[in-house]
């Protein structure tokens, strides 16, 4: 027979509520709160995210920034260009208080202003092309992964065809064959829409394969079986049950796809199939700088550095976001 437990005097008067009030309340955390805590510990990813936000702000408010500084992207300053050499007068490509990054050869346009305006074109095309490819890739991937069978086979073979398509050659041929006006679009809006279509429409298989693989593993989960047993229709299961569970890989891949599209747009502009002059573009600036690097090497540094910083910032942020949302991927 066991001995009775000793009870301290006065302990019988203690109320459960009083004991609980002295304890620290434990609150549950959602997946996004846990992911944010992990992301905050990654200083490199946070630095990349801050740079990305600054780039977006600079691209949106480029006209106001240029107006405040007193520079313009298309005004010529030929009085500051050597008439015989056609290079900027002064050291380091004509850097001065009026032109912090110098001026272009021949015409003397301000490089800083063109970098700021070029960010609008590069980021606009990159974001829109990423949005287009993500929408198509998510829809095709989730349909292929859920239905399987001949639907999966057909979409998978379609992905293989798109992945084998010579995209750069197609872009060069398409831009040359397109007329100057389509559906009321002319000039730069037409070029931007065309580049967004080329990049976005032919890049969807990359994210489509990822979403297909994720859907294959999710379609056998208990919550999907429960939705089927309750009589849920297929569209409801696809976009209400499966899609919310795919948000994390969609966000991660989107942040990693944007810098790829920035590089692709710069490459097309470098080849002369981007936006038309005098509209500023980082790729077009590099294309012009390649002809002057022997006598004016400073002209090549600003647009090249702008592309490098943008791609690096997006990649660092994307890597950190992937580790935060899926720690097993480390």
PDB file of C-alpha atoms in Angstrom:
ATOM      1  CA  UNK A   1       0.000   0.000   0.000  1.00  0.00           C
ATOM      2  CA  UNK A   2       1.495   3.291  -1.086  1.00  0.00           C
ATOM      3  CA  UNK A   3       1.915   6.245   1.225  1.00  0.00           C
ATOM      4  CA  UNK A   4      -0.299   9.268   0.635  1.00  0.00           C
ATOM      5  CA  UNK A   5       1.215  12.301  -1.045  1.00  0.00           C
ATOM      6  CA  UNK A   6       2.023  15.219   1.217  1.00  0.00           C
ATOM      7  CA  UNK A   7       0.207  18.398   0.400  1.00  0.00           C
ATOM      8  CA  UNK A   8       1.700  21.746   1.334  1.00  0.00           C
ATOM      9  CA  UNK A   9      -0.369  23.897   3.636  1.00  0.00           C
ATOM     10  CA  UNK A  10      -2.549  26.346   1.796  1.00  0.00           C
ATOM     11  CA  UNK A  11      -2.103  24.608  -1.509  1.00  0.00           C
ATOM     12  CA  UNK A  12      -5.737  23.600  -1.555  1.00  0.00           C
ATOM     13  CA  UNK A  13      -6.662  27.266  -1.852  1.00  0.00           C
ATOM     14  CA  UNK A  14      -4.744  27.738  -5.099  1.00  0.00           C
ATOM     15  CA  UNK A  15      -7.037  28.062  -8.106  1.00  0.00           C
ATOM     16  CA  UNK A  16      -6.101  26.583 -11.516  1.00  0.00           C
ATOM     17  CA  UNK A  17      -6.716  29.938 -13.196  1.00  0.00           C
ATOM     18  CA  UNK A  18      -4.187  31.620 -10.884  1.00  0.00           C
ATOM     19  CA  UNK A  19      -1.565  29.036 -11.736  1.00  0.00           C
ATOM     20  CA  UNK A  20      -2.188  29.402 -15.466  1.00  0.00           C
ATOM     21  CA  UNK A  21      -1.978  33.196 -15.259  1.00  0.00           C
ATOM     22  CA  UNK A  22       1.566  32.909 -14.000  1.00  0.00           C
ATOM     23  CA  UNK A  23       2.618  30.708 -16.893  1.00  0.00           C
ATOM     24  CA  UNK A  24       3.723  32.015 -20.253  1.00  0.00           C
ATOM     25  CA  UNK A  25       1.049  31.583 -22.855  1.00  0.00           C
ATOM     26  CA  UNK A  26       1.996  29.265 -25.685  1.00  0.00           C
ATOM     27  CA  UNK A  27       0.731  30.351 -29.082  1.00  0.00           C
ATOM     28  CA  UNK A  28       0.775  28.229 -32.201  1.00  0.00           C
ATOM     29  CA  UNK A  29       2.601  29.530 -35.281  1.00  0.00           C
ATOM     30  CA  UNK A  30       1.494  29.145 -38.858  1.00  0.00           C
ATOM     31  CA  UNK A  31       3.754  27.884 -41.624  1.00  0.00           C
ATOM     32  CA  UNK A  32       4.283  31.429 -42.913  1.00  0.00           C
ATOM     33  CA  UNK A  33       5.255  32.701 -39.443  1.00  0.00           C
ATOM     34  CA  UNK A  34       7.789  29.901 -39.064  1.00  0.00           C
ATOM     35  CA  UNK A  35       9.149  30.598 -42.552  1.00  0.00           C
ATOM     36  CA  UNK A  36       9.464  34.318 -41.755  1.00  0.00           C
ATOM     37  CA  UNK A  37      11.422  33.488 -38.592  1.00  0.00           C
ATOM     38  CA  UNK A  38      13.820  31.353 -40.625  1.00  0.00           C
ATOM     39  CA  UNK A  39      14.149  34.027 -43.306  1.00  0.00           C
ATOM     40  CA  UNK A  40      14.942  36.723 -40.728  1.00  0.00           C
ATOM     41  CA  UNK A  41      17.919  34.671 -39.552  1.00  0.00           C
ATOM     42  CA  UNK A  42      19.345  34.585 -43.084  1.00  0.00           C
ATOM     43  CA  UNK A  43      21.056  37.979 -43.316  1.00  0.00           C
ATOM     44  CA  UNK A  44      22.292  37.376 -46.868  1.00  0.00           C
ATOM     45  CA  UNK A  45      18.771  36.657 -48.129  1.00  0.00           C
ATOM     46  CA  UNK A  46      17.430  39.718 -46.314  1.00  0.00           C
ATOM     47  CA  UNK A  47      20.120  41.866 -47.933  1.00  0.00           C
ATOM     48  CA  UNK A  48      19.098  40.511 -51.331  1.00  0.00           C
ATOM     49  CA  UNK A  49      15.453  41.231 -50.558  1.00  0.00           C
ATOM     50  CA  UNK A  50      16.239  44.817 -49.547  1.00  0.00           C
ATOM     51  CA  UNK A  51      18.139  45.380 -52.803  1.00  0.00           C
ATOM     52  CA  UNK A  52      15.241  43.911 -54.780  1.00  0.00           C
ATOM     53  CA  UNK A  53      12.791  46.294 -53.090  1.00  0.00           C
ATOM     54  CA  UNK A  54      15.101  49.249 -53.752  1.00  0.00           C
ATOM     55  CA  UNK A  55      15.403  48.263 -57.425  1.00  0.00           C
ATOM     56  CA  UNK A  56      11.629  48.106 -57.769  1.00  0.00           C
ATOM     57  CA  UNK A  57      11.235  51.512 -56.098  1.00  0.00           C
ATOM     58  CA  UNK A  58      13.923  53.009 -58.335  1.00  0.00           C
ATOM     59  CA  UNK A  59      12.245  51.576 -61.455  1.00  0.00           C
ATOM     60  CA  UNK A  60       8.817  52.927 -60.474  1.00  0.00           C
ATOM     61  CA  UNK A  61      10.015  56.400 -59.506  1.00  0.00           C
ATOM     62  CA  UNK A  62      12.772  56.777 -62.129  1.00  0.00           C
ATOM     63  CA  UNK A  63      11.251  59.955 -63.674  1.00  0.00           C
ATOM     64  CA  UNK A  64      10.913  61.634 -60.264  1.00  0.00           C
ATOM     65  CA  UNK A  65      14.464  60.649 -59.270  1.00  0.00           C
ATOM     66  CA  UNK A  66      15.906  61.988 -62.508  1.00  0.00           C
ATOM     67  CA  UNK A  67      13.924  65.199 -62.162  1.00  0.00           C
ATOM     68  CA  UNK A  68      15.132  65.678 -58.595  1.00  0.00           C
ATOM     69  CA  UNK A  69      18.766  65.128 -59.607  1.00  0.00           C
ATOM     70  CA  UNK A  70      18.391  67.254 -62.715  1.00  0.00           C
ATOM     71  CA  UNK A  71      19.274  64.652 -65.362  1.00  0.00           C
ATOM     72  CA  UNK A  72      17.425  63.297 -68.404  1.00  0.00           C
ATOM     73  CA  UNK A  73      17.929  60.045 -70.343  1.00  0.00           C
ATOM     74  CA  UNK A  74      17.698  61.309 -73.934  1.00  0.00           C
ATOM     75  CA  UNK A  75      19.139  64.846 -73.906  1.00  0.00           C
ATOM     76  CA  UNK A  76      22.411  65.253 -75.784  1.00  0.00           C
ATOM     77  CA  UNK A  77      25.420  66.959 -74.197  1.00  0.00           C
ATOM     78  CA  UNK A  78      27.746  67.092 -77.189  1.00  0.00           C
ATOM     79  CA  UNK A  79      29.544  70.070 -75.731  1.00  0.00           C
ATOM     80  CA  UNK A  80      31.057  67.629 -73.201  1.00  0.00           C
ATOM     81  CA  UNK A  81      32.251  65.202 -75.901  1.00  0.00           C
ATOM     82  CA  UNK A  82      35.619  65.443 -77.601  1.00  0.00           C
ATOM     83  CA  UNK A  83      34.827  66.333 -81.270  1.00  0.00           C
ATOM     84  CA  UNK A  84      37.810  64.430 -82.643  1.00  0.00           C
ATOM     85  CA  UNK A  85      37.684  61.234 -80.541  1.00  0.00           C
ATOM     86  CA  UNK A  86      33.913  61.274 -79.850  1.00  0.00           C
ATOM     87  CA  UNK A  87      34.644  60.279 -76.232  1.00  0.00           C
ATOM     88  CA  UNK A  88      33.611  62.141 -73.066  1.00  0.00           C
ATOM     89  CA  UNK A  89      35.821  65.016 -71.990  1.00  0.00           C
ATOM     90  CA  UNK A  90      37.377  64.423 -68.599  1.00  0.00           C
ATOM     91  CA  UNK A  91      38.463  61.402 -66.620  1.00  0.00           C
ATOM     92  CA  UNK A  92      36.466  58.216 -65.972  1.00  0.00           C
ATOM     93  CA  UNK A  93      34.013  58.704 -68.798  1.00  0.00           C
ATOM     94  CA  UNK A  94      33.092  62.291 -67.949  1.00  0.00           C
ATOM     95  CA  UNK A  95      32.045  61.707 -64.350  1.00  0.00           C
ATOM     96  CA  UNK A  96      31.100  64.991 -62.643  1.00  0.00           C
ATOM     97  CA  UNK A  97      28.581  66.421 -60.186  1.00  0.00           C
ATOM     98  CA  UNK A  98      26.149  66.967 -63.058  1.00  0.00           C
ATOM     99  CA  UNK A  99      26.680  63.434 -64.403  1.00  0.00           C
ATOM    100  CA  UNK A 100      27.506  61.072 -61.490  1.00  0.00           C
ATOM    101  CA  UNK A 101      28.141  58.053 -63.740  1.00  0.00           C
ATOM    102  CA  UNK A 102      29.486  59.956 -66.726  1.00  0.00           C
ATOM    103  CA  UNK A 103      28.059  60.352 -70.217  1.00  0.00           C
ATOM    104  CA  UNK A 104      27.867  58.251 -73.364  1.00  0.00           C
ATOM    105  CA  UNK A 105      30.314  58.625 -76.238  1.00  0.00           C
ATOM    106  CA  UNK A 106      29.260  60.503 -79.376  1.00  0.00           C
ATOM    107  CA  UNK A 107      25.987  62.017 -78.064  1.00  0.00           C
ATOM    108  CA  UNK A 108      26.764  62.643 -74.392  1.00  0.00           C
ATOM    109  CA  UNK A 109      23.556  61.251 -72.901  1.00  0.00           C
ATOM    110  CA  UNK A 110      23.617  60.862 -69.113  1.00  0.00           C
ATOM    111  CA  UNK A 111      24.412  57.261 -68.116  1.00  0.00           C
ATOM    112  CA  UNK A 112      22.782  57.379 -64.675  1.00  0.00           C
ATOM    113  CA  UNK A 113      19.462  58.522 -66.138  1.00  0.00           C
ATOM    114  CA  UNK A 114      19.574  55.759 -68.735  1.00  0.00           C
ATOM    115  CA  UNK A 115      20.408  53.176 -66.063  1.00  0.00           C
ATOM    116  CA  UNK A 116      17.382  54.269 -64.024  1.00  0.00           C
ATOM    117  CA  UNK A 117      15.061  54.209 -67.028  1.00  0.00           C
ATOM    118  CA  UNK A 118      16.578  50.936 -68.211  1.00  0.00           C
ATOM    119  CA  UNK A 119      15.596  49.352 -64.900  1.00  0.00           C
ATOM    120  CA  UNK A 120      11.948  50.008 -65.781  1.00  0.00           C
ATOM    121  CA  UNK A 121      12.209  48.066 -69.041  1.00  0.00           C
ATOM    122  CA  UNK A 122      14.238  45.183 -67.617  1.00  0.00           C
ATOM    123  CA  UNK A 123      12.106  44.654 -64.506  1.00  0.00           C
ATOM    124  CA  UNK A 124       8.806  45.187 -66.338  1.00  0.00           C
ATOM    125  CA  UNK A 125       9.620  42.558 -68.945  1.00  0.00           C
ATOM    126  CA  UNK A 126      11.073  40.178 -66.353  1.00  0.00           C
ATOM    127  CA  UNK A 127       8.043  40.399 -64.034  1.00  0.00           C
ATOM    128  CA  UNK A 128       5.432  40.131 -66.802  1.00  0.00           C
ATOM    129  CA  UNK A 129       7.224  37.244 -68.512  1.00  0.00           C
ATOM    130  CA  UNK A 130       7.567  35.443 -65.177  1.00  0.00           C
ATOM    131  CA  UNK A 131       3.871  35.974 -64.447  1.00  0.00           C
ATOM    132  CA  UNK A 132       2.901  34.561 -67.843  1.00  0.00           C
ATOM    133  CA  UNK A 133       5.132  31.500 -67.541  1.00  0.00           C
ATOM    134  CA  UNK A 134       4.013  30.851 -63.942  1.00  0.00           C
ATOM    135  CA  UNK A 135       0.309  30.994 -64.835  1.00  0.00           C
ATOM    136  CA  UNK A 136       0.698  28.635 -67.793  1.00  0.00           C
ATOM    137  CA  UNK A 137       3.144  26.338 -66.005  1.00  0.00           C
ATOM    138  CA  UNK A 138       1.041  26.034 -62.840  1.00  0.00           C
ATOM    139  CA  UNK A 139      -2.157  25.234 -64.757  1.00  0.00           C
ATOM    140  CA  UNK A 140      -0.484  22.694 -67.044  1.00  0.00           C
ATOM    141  CA  UNK A 141       1.572  21.138 -64.253  1.00  0.00           C
ATOM    142  CA  UNK A 142      -1.309  20.719 -61.818  1.00  0.00           C
ATOM    143  CA  UNK A 143      -3.558  19.261 -64.518  1.00  0.00           C
ATOM    144  CA  UNK A 144      -0.883  16.803 -65.671  1.00  0.00           C
ATOM    145  CA  UNK A 145      -0.014  15.737 -62.146  1.00  0.00           C
ATOM    146  CA  UNK A 146      -3.594  15.253 -60.954  1.00  0.00           C
ATOM    147  CA  UNK A 147      -5.196  13.537 -63.955  1.00  0.00           C
ATOM    148  CA  UNK A 148      -2.219  11.404 -65.018  1.00  0.00           C
ATOM    149  CA  UNK A 149      -2.667   8.889 -67.828  1.00  0.00           C
ATOM    150  CA  UNK A 150      -2.825  10.173 -71.384  1.00  0.00           C
ATOM    151  CA  UNK A 151      -3.302  13.771 -70.160  1.00  0.00           C
ATOM    152  CA  UNK A 152      -0.001  13.603 -68.282  1.00  0.00           C
ATOM    153  CA  UNK A 153       1.726  11.993 -71.261  1.00  0.00           C
ATOM    154  CA  UNK A 154       0.445  14.628 -73.682  1.00  0.00           C
ATOM    155  CA  UNK A 155       1.432  17.586 -71.495  1.00  0.00           C
ATOM    156  CA  UNK A 156       4.824  16.052 -70.673  1.00  0.00           C
ATOM    157  CA  UNK A 157       5.636  15.597 -74.381  1.00  0.00           C
ATOM    158  CA  UNK A 158       4.501  19.172 -74.992  1.00  0.00           C
ATOM    159  CA  UNK A 159       6.937  20.315 -72.306  1.00  0.00           C
ATOM    160  CA  UNK A 160       9.750  18.420 -74.018  1.00  0.00           C
ATOM    161  CA  UNK A 161       8.959  20.132 -77.333  1.00  0.00           C
ATOM    162  CA  UNK A 162       9.002  23.597 -75.765  1.00  0.00           C
ATOM    163  CA  UNK A 163      12.243  22.885 -73.899  1.00  0.00           C
ATOM    164  CA  UNK A 164      13.915  21.841 -77.165  1.00  0.00           C
ATOM    165  CA  UNK A 165      12.762  24.965 -78.996  1.00  0.00           C
ATOM    166  CA  UNK A 166      15.585  27.319 -80.162  1.00  0.00           C
ATOM    167  CA  UNK A 167      14.246  30.337 -78.311  1.00  0.00           C
ATOM    168  CA  UNK A 168      16.880  32.909 -79.266  1.00  0.00           C
ATOM    169  CA  UNK A 169      16.678  32.082 -82.967  1.00  0.00           C
ATOM    170  CA  UNK A 170      12.889  32.179 -82.805  1.00  0.00           C
ATOM    171  CA  UNK A 171      13.008  35.610 -81.148  1.00  0.00           C
ATOM    172  CA  UNK A 172      15.345  36.962 -83.812  1.00  0.00           C
ATOM    173  CA  UNK A 173      13.143  35.625 -86.608  1.00  0.00           C
ATOM    174  CA  UNK A 174       9.856  36.684 -85.030  1.00  0.00           C
ATOM    175  CA  UNK A 175      10.898  40.264 -84.317  1.00  0.00           C
ATOM    176  CA  UNK A 176      12.016  40.676 -87.911  1.00  0.00           C
ATOM    177  CA  UNK A 177       8.745  39.306 -89.288  1.00  0.00           C
ATOM    178  CA  UNK A 178       6.342  41.204 -87.028  1.00  0.00           C
ATOM    179  CA  UNK A 179       4.810  44.355 -88.605  1.00  0.00           C
ATOM    180  CA  UNK A 180       5.047  47.770 -86.982  1.00  0.00           C
ATOM    181  CA  UNK A 181       1.495  47.638 -85.631  1.00  0.00           C
ATOM    182  CA  UNK A 182      -0.539  44.786 -84.117  1.00  0.00           C
ATOM    183  CA  UNK A 183      -3.881  45.143 -82.311  1.00  0.00           C
ATOM    184  CA  UNK A 184      -3.277  48.859 -81.854  1.00  0.00           C
ATOM    185  CA  UNK A 185       0.186  48.370 -80.333  1.00  0.00           C
ATOM    186  CA  UNK A 186       3.114  50.184 -81.908  1.00  0.00           C
ATOM    187  CA  UNK A 187       6.661  51.113 -80.991  1.00  0.00           C
ATOM    188  CA  UNK A 188       7.934  50.193 -77.529  1.00  0.00           C
ATOM    189  CA  UNK A 189       4.624  48.751 -76.195  1.00  0.00           C
ATOM    190  CA  UNK A 190       4.618  46.307 -79.126  1.00  0.00           C
ATOM    191  CA  UNK A 191       8.247  45.323 -78.535  1.00  0.00           C
ATOM    192  CA  UNK A 192       7.668  44.857 -74.810  1.00  0.00           C
ATOM    193  CA  UNK A 193       4.552  42.737 -75.416  1.00  0.00           C
ATOM    194  CA  UNK A 194       6.412  40.661 -77.995  1.00  0.00           C
ATOM    195  CA  UNK A 195       9.403  40.015 -75.723  1.00  0.00           C
ATOM    196  CA  UNK A 196       7.113  39.157 -72.787  1.00  0.00           C
ATOM    197  CA  UNK A 197       5.261  36.660 -74.980  1.00  0.00           C
ATOM    198  CA  UNK A 198       8.454  35.053 -76.293  1.00  0.00           C
ATOM    199  CA  UNK A 199      10.087  34.692 -72.874  1.00  0.00           C
ATOM    200  CA  UNK A 200       6.969  33.802 -70.892  1.00  0.00           C
ATOM    201  CA  UNK A 201       5.244  31.482 -73.348  1.00  0.00           C
ATOM    202  CA  UNK A 202       8.320  29.367 -73.997  1.00  0.00           C
ATOM    203  CA  UNK A 203       9.560  29.242 -70.375  1.00  0.00           C
ATOM    204  CA  UNK A 204       6.518  27.690 -68.706  1.00  0.00           C
ATOM    205  CA  UNK A 205       7.745  24.038 -68.945  1.00  0.00           C
ATOM    206  CA  UNK A 206      10.416  24.691 -66.299  1.00  0.00           C
ATOM    207  CA  UNK A 207       7.913  25.514 -63.572  1.00  0.00           C
ATOM    208  CA  UNK A 208       5.391  23.117 -65.118  1.00  0.00           C
ATOM    209  CA  UNK A 209       7.652  20.159 -64.368  1.00  0.00           C
ATOM    210  CA  UNK A 210       8.147  21.248 -60.770  1.00  0.00           C
ATOM    211  CA  UNK A 211       4.412  21.700 -60.164  1.00  0.00           C
ATOM    212  CA  UNK A 212       3.652  18.366 -61.838  1.00  0.00           C
ATOM    213  CA  UNK A 213       6.043  16.552 -59.498  1.00  0.00           C
ATOM    214  CA  UNK A 214       4.597  18.269 -56.435  1.00  0.00           C
ATOM    215  CA  UNK A 215       1.047  17.485 -57.539  1.00  0.00           C
ATOM    216  CA  UNK A 216       1.883  13.801 -58.017  1.00  0.00           C
ATOM    217  CA  UNK A 217       2.833  13.601 -54.332  1.00  0.00           C
ATOM    218  CA  UNK A 218      -0.089  15.701 -53.080  1.00  0.00           C
ATOM    219  CA  UNK A 219      -2.901  13.969 -54.957  1.00  0.00           C
ATOM    220  CA  UNK A 220      -2.599  10.873 -52.749  1.00  0.00           C
ATOM    221  CA  UNK A 221      -2.756  12.803 -49.486  1.00  0.00           C
ATOM    222  CA  UNK A 222      -5.588  12.398 -47.004  1.00  0.00           C
ATOM    223  CA  UNK A 223      -7.141  15.837 -47.525  1.00  0.00           C
ATOM    224  CA  UNK A 224      -7.547  15.146 -51.242  1.00  0.00           C
ATOM    225  CA  UNK A 225      -9.183  11.771 -50.520  1.00  0.00           C
ATOM    226  CA  UNK A 226     -11.478  13.477 -48.027  1.00  0.00           C
ATOM    227  CA  UNK A 227     -12.514  16.065 -50.622  1.00  0.00           C
ATOM    228  CA  UNK A 228     -13.264  13.295 -53.128  1.00  0.00           C
ATOM    229  CA  UNK A 229     -15.320  11.356 -50.580  1.00  0.00           C
ATOM    230  CA  UNK A 230     -17.406  14.465 -49.894  1.00  0.00           C
ATOM    231  CA  UNK A 231     -18.233  14.745 -53.580  1.00  0.00           C
ATOM    232  CA  UNK A 232     -15.962  17.667 -54.474  1.00  0.00           C
ATOM    233  CA  UNK A 233     -15.539  18.232 -58.190  1.00  0.00           C
ATOM    234  CA  UNK A 234     -12.186  18.149 -59.908  1.00  0.00           C
ATOM    235  CA  UNK A 235     -11.834  21.933 -60.467  1.00  0.00           C
ATOM    236  CA  UNK A 236     -12.529  22.476 -56.759  1.00  0.00           C
ATOM    237  CA  UNK A 237      -9.879  19.921 -55.769  1.00  0.00           C
ATOM    238  CA  UNK A 238      -7.338  21.372 -58.204  1.00  0.00           C
ATOM    239  CA  UNK A 239      -7.635  25.037 -57.300  1.00  0.00           C
ATOM    240  CA  UNK A 240      -8.958  24.932 -53.732  1.00  0.00           C
ATOM    241  CA  UNK A 241      -7.273  21.896 -52.200  1.00  0.00           C
ATOM    242  CA  UNK A 242      -4.056  21.442 -54.218  1.00  0.00           C
ATOM    243  CA  UNK A 243      -3.132  24.966 -55.346  1.00  0.00           C
ATOM    244  CA  UNK A 244      -2.801  26.513 -51.837  1.00  0.00           C
ATOM    245  CA  UNK A 245      -0.328  23.755 -50.955  1.00  0.00           C
ATOM    246  CA  UNK A 246       1.768  24.674 -54.010  1.00  0.00           C
ATOM    247  CA  UNK A 247       2.197  28.365 -53.142  1.00  0.00           C
ATOM    248  CA  UNK A 248       5.627  27.824 -51.561  1.00  0.00           C
ATOM    249  CA  UNK A 249       7.322  26.212 -54.612  1.00  0.00           C
ATOM    250  CA  UNK A 250       5.600  28.711 -56.898  1.00  0.00           C
ATOM    251  CA  UNK A 251       6.991  31.673 -54.928  1.00  0.00           C
ATOM    252  CA  UNK A 252      10.471  30.170 -54.720  1.00  0.00           C
ATOM    253  CA  UNK A 253      10.710  29.346 -58.402  1.00  0.00           C
ATOM    254  CA  UNK A 254       9.287  32.724 -59.410  1.00  0.00           C
ATOM    255  CA  UNK A 255      12.011  34.571 -57.508  1.00  0.00           C
ATOM    256  CA  UNK A 256      14.616  32.397 -59.235  1.00  0.00           C
ATOM    257  CA  UNK A 257      13.020  32.812 -62.680  1.00  0.00           C
ATOM    258  CA  UNK A 258      12.946  36.623 -62.608  1.00  0.00           C
ATOM    259  CA  UNK A 259      16.761  37.075 -62.779  1.00  0.00           C
ATOM    260  CA  UNK A 260      16.907  34.571 -65.640  1.00  0.00           C
ATOM    261  CA  UNK A 261      14.395  36.689 -67.542  1.00  0.00           C
ATOM    262  CA  UNK A 262      16.383  39.845 -66.761  1.00  0.00           C
ATOM    263  CA  UNK A 263      19.422  38.232 -68.388  1.00  0.00           C
ATOM    264  CA  UNK A 264      17.365  37.014 -71.338  1.00  0.00           C
ATOM    265  CA  UNK A 265      15.916  40.465 -71.984  1.00  0.00           C
ATOM    266  CA  UNK A 266      19.397  41.982 -71.764  1.00  0.00           C
ATOM    267  CA  UNK A 267      20.642  39.387 -74.247  1.00  0.00           C
ATOM    268  CA  UNK A 268      17.857  40.147 -76.715  1.00  0.00           C
ATOM    269  CA  UNK A 269      18.515  43.887 -76.413  1.00  0.00           C
ATOM    270  CA  UNK A 270      22.226  43.230 -76.898  1.00  0.00           C
ATOM    271  CA  UNK A 271      21.402  41.415 -80.144  1.00  0.00           C
ATOM    272  CA  UNK A 272      19.250  44.330 -81.280  1.00  0.00           C
ATOM    273  CA  UNK A 273      15.782  42.772 -80.937  1.00  0.00           C
ATOM    274  CA  UNK A 274      14.787  44.520 -77.715  1.00  0.00           C
ATOM    275  CA  UNK A 275      13.168  47.917 -77.328  1.00  0.00           C
ATOM    276  CA  UNK A 276      14.110  50.422 -79.978  1.00  0.00           C
ATOM    277  CA  UNK A 277      16.362  53.438 -79.383  1.00  0.00           C
ATOM    278  CA  UNK A 278      16.245  55.971 -77.872  1.00  0.00           C
ATOM    279  CA  UNK A 279      14.434  53.992 -75.150  1.00  0.00           C
ATOM    280  CA  UNK A 280      16.999  53.015 -72.523  1.00  0.00           C
ATOM    281  CA  UNK A 281      17.799  49.334 -71.991  1.00  0.00           C
ATOM    282  CA  UNK A 282      20.698  47.750 -70.122  1.00  0.00           C
ATOM    283  CA  UNK A 283      21.341  45.253 -72.905  1.00  0.00           C
ATOM    284  CA  UNK A 284      21.351  47.943 -75.575  1.00  0.00           C
ATOM    285  CA  UNK A 285      23.782  50.026 -73.492  1.00  0.00           C
ATOM    286  CA  UNK A 286      26.129  47.031 -73.267  1.00  0.00           C
ATOM    287  CA  UNK A 287      25.823  46.509 -77.011  1.00  0.00           C
ATOM    288  CA  UNK A 288      26.915  50.103 -77.669  1.00  0.00           C
ATOM    289  CA  UNK A 289      29.625  49.931 -74.993  1.00  0.00           C
ATOM    290  CA  UNK A 290      31.191  46.870 -76.635  1.00  0.00           C
ATOM    291  CA  UNK A 291      32.179  49.091 -79.550  1.00  0.00           C
ATOM    292  CA  UNK A 292      33.851  51.690 -77.307  1.00  0.00           C
ATOM    293  CA  UNK A 293      35.480  49.644 -74.547  1.00  0.00           C
ATOM    294  CA  UNK A 294      38.967  50.161 -76.009  1.00  0.00           C
ATOM    295  CA  UNK A 295      38.792  53.982 -75.708  1.00  0.00           C
ATOM    296  CA  UNK A 296      36.051  54.420 -73.081  1.00  0.00           C
ATOM    297  CA  UNK A 297      35.955  51.309 -70.820  1.00  0.00           C
ATOM    298  CA  UNK A 298      33.968  53.157 -68.114  1.00  0.00           C
ATOM    299  CA  UNK A 299      30.868  53.132 -70.307  1.00  0.00           C
ATOM    300  CA  UNK A 300      30.606  49.338 -69.983  1.00  0.00           C
ATOM    301  CA  UNK A 301      30.762  49.230 -66.182  1.00  0.00           C
ATOM    302  CA  UNK A 302      27.409  50.861 -65.142  1.00  0.00           C
ATOM    303  CA  UNK A 303      25.037  48.713 -67.265  1.00  0.00           C
ATOM    304  CA  UNK A 304      27.053  45.557 -66.592  1.00  0.00           C
ATOM    305  CA  UNK A 305      27.083  46.260 -62.860  1.00  0.00           C
ATOM    306  CA  UNK A 306      23.339  46.987 -62.884  1.00  0.00           C
ATOM    307  CA  UNK A 307      22.593  43.598 -64.460  1.00  0.00           C
ATOM    308  CA  UNK A 308      25.010  41.838 -62.105  1.00  0.00           C
ATOM    309  CA  UNK A 309      23.562  43.398 -58.934  1.00  0.00           C
ATOM    310  CA  UNK A 310      19.964  42.742 -60.019  1.00  0.00           C
ATOM    311  CA  UNK A 311      20.537  39.082 -60.871  1.00  0.00           C
ATOM    312  CA  UNK A 312      22.615  38.491 -57.733  1.00  0.00           C
ATOM    313  CA  UNK A 313      20.022  40.116 -55.437  1.00  0.00           C
ATOM    314  CA  UNK A 314      17.153  38.056 -56.844  1.00  0.00           C
ATOM    315  CA  UNK A 315      19.172  34.835 -56.635  1.00  0.00           C
ATOM    316  CA  UNK A 316      20.227  35.456 -53.022  1.00  0.00           C
ATOM    317  CA  UNK A 317      16.664  36.262 -52.010  1.00  0.00           C
ATOM    318  CA  UNK A 318      15.319  33.263 -53.893  1.00  0.00           C
ATOM    319  CA  UNK A 319      17.798  30.881 -52.264  1.00  0.00           C
ATOM    320  CA  UNK A 320      16.959  32.224 -48.814  1.00  0.00           C
ATOM    321  CA  UNK A 321      13.235  31.985 -49.493  1.00  0.00           C
ATOM    322  CA  UNK A 322      13.639  28.376 -50.613  1.00  0.00           C
ATOM    323  CA  UNK A 323      15.538  27.460 -47.430  1.00  0.00           C
ATOM    324  CA  UNK A 324      12.943  29.235 -45.281  1.00  0.00           C
ATOM    325  CA  UNK A 325       9.956  27.525 -46.877  1.00  0.00           C
ATOM    326  CA  UNK A 326      11.576  24.091 -47.149  1.00  0.00           C
ATOM    327  CA  UNK A 327      14.479  23.540 -44.711  1.00  0.00           C
ATOM    328  CA  UNK A 328      14.930  19.984 -46.031  1.00  0.00           C
ATOM    329  CA  UNK A 329      16.224  21.439 -49.321  1.00  0.00           C
ATOM    330  CA  UNK A 330      19.441  22.642 -47.640  1.00  0.00           C
TER     331      UNK A 330
END
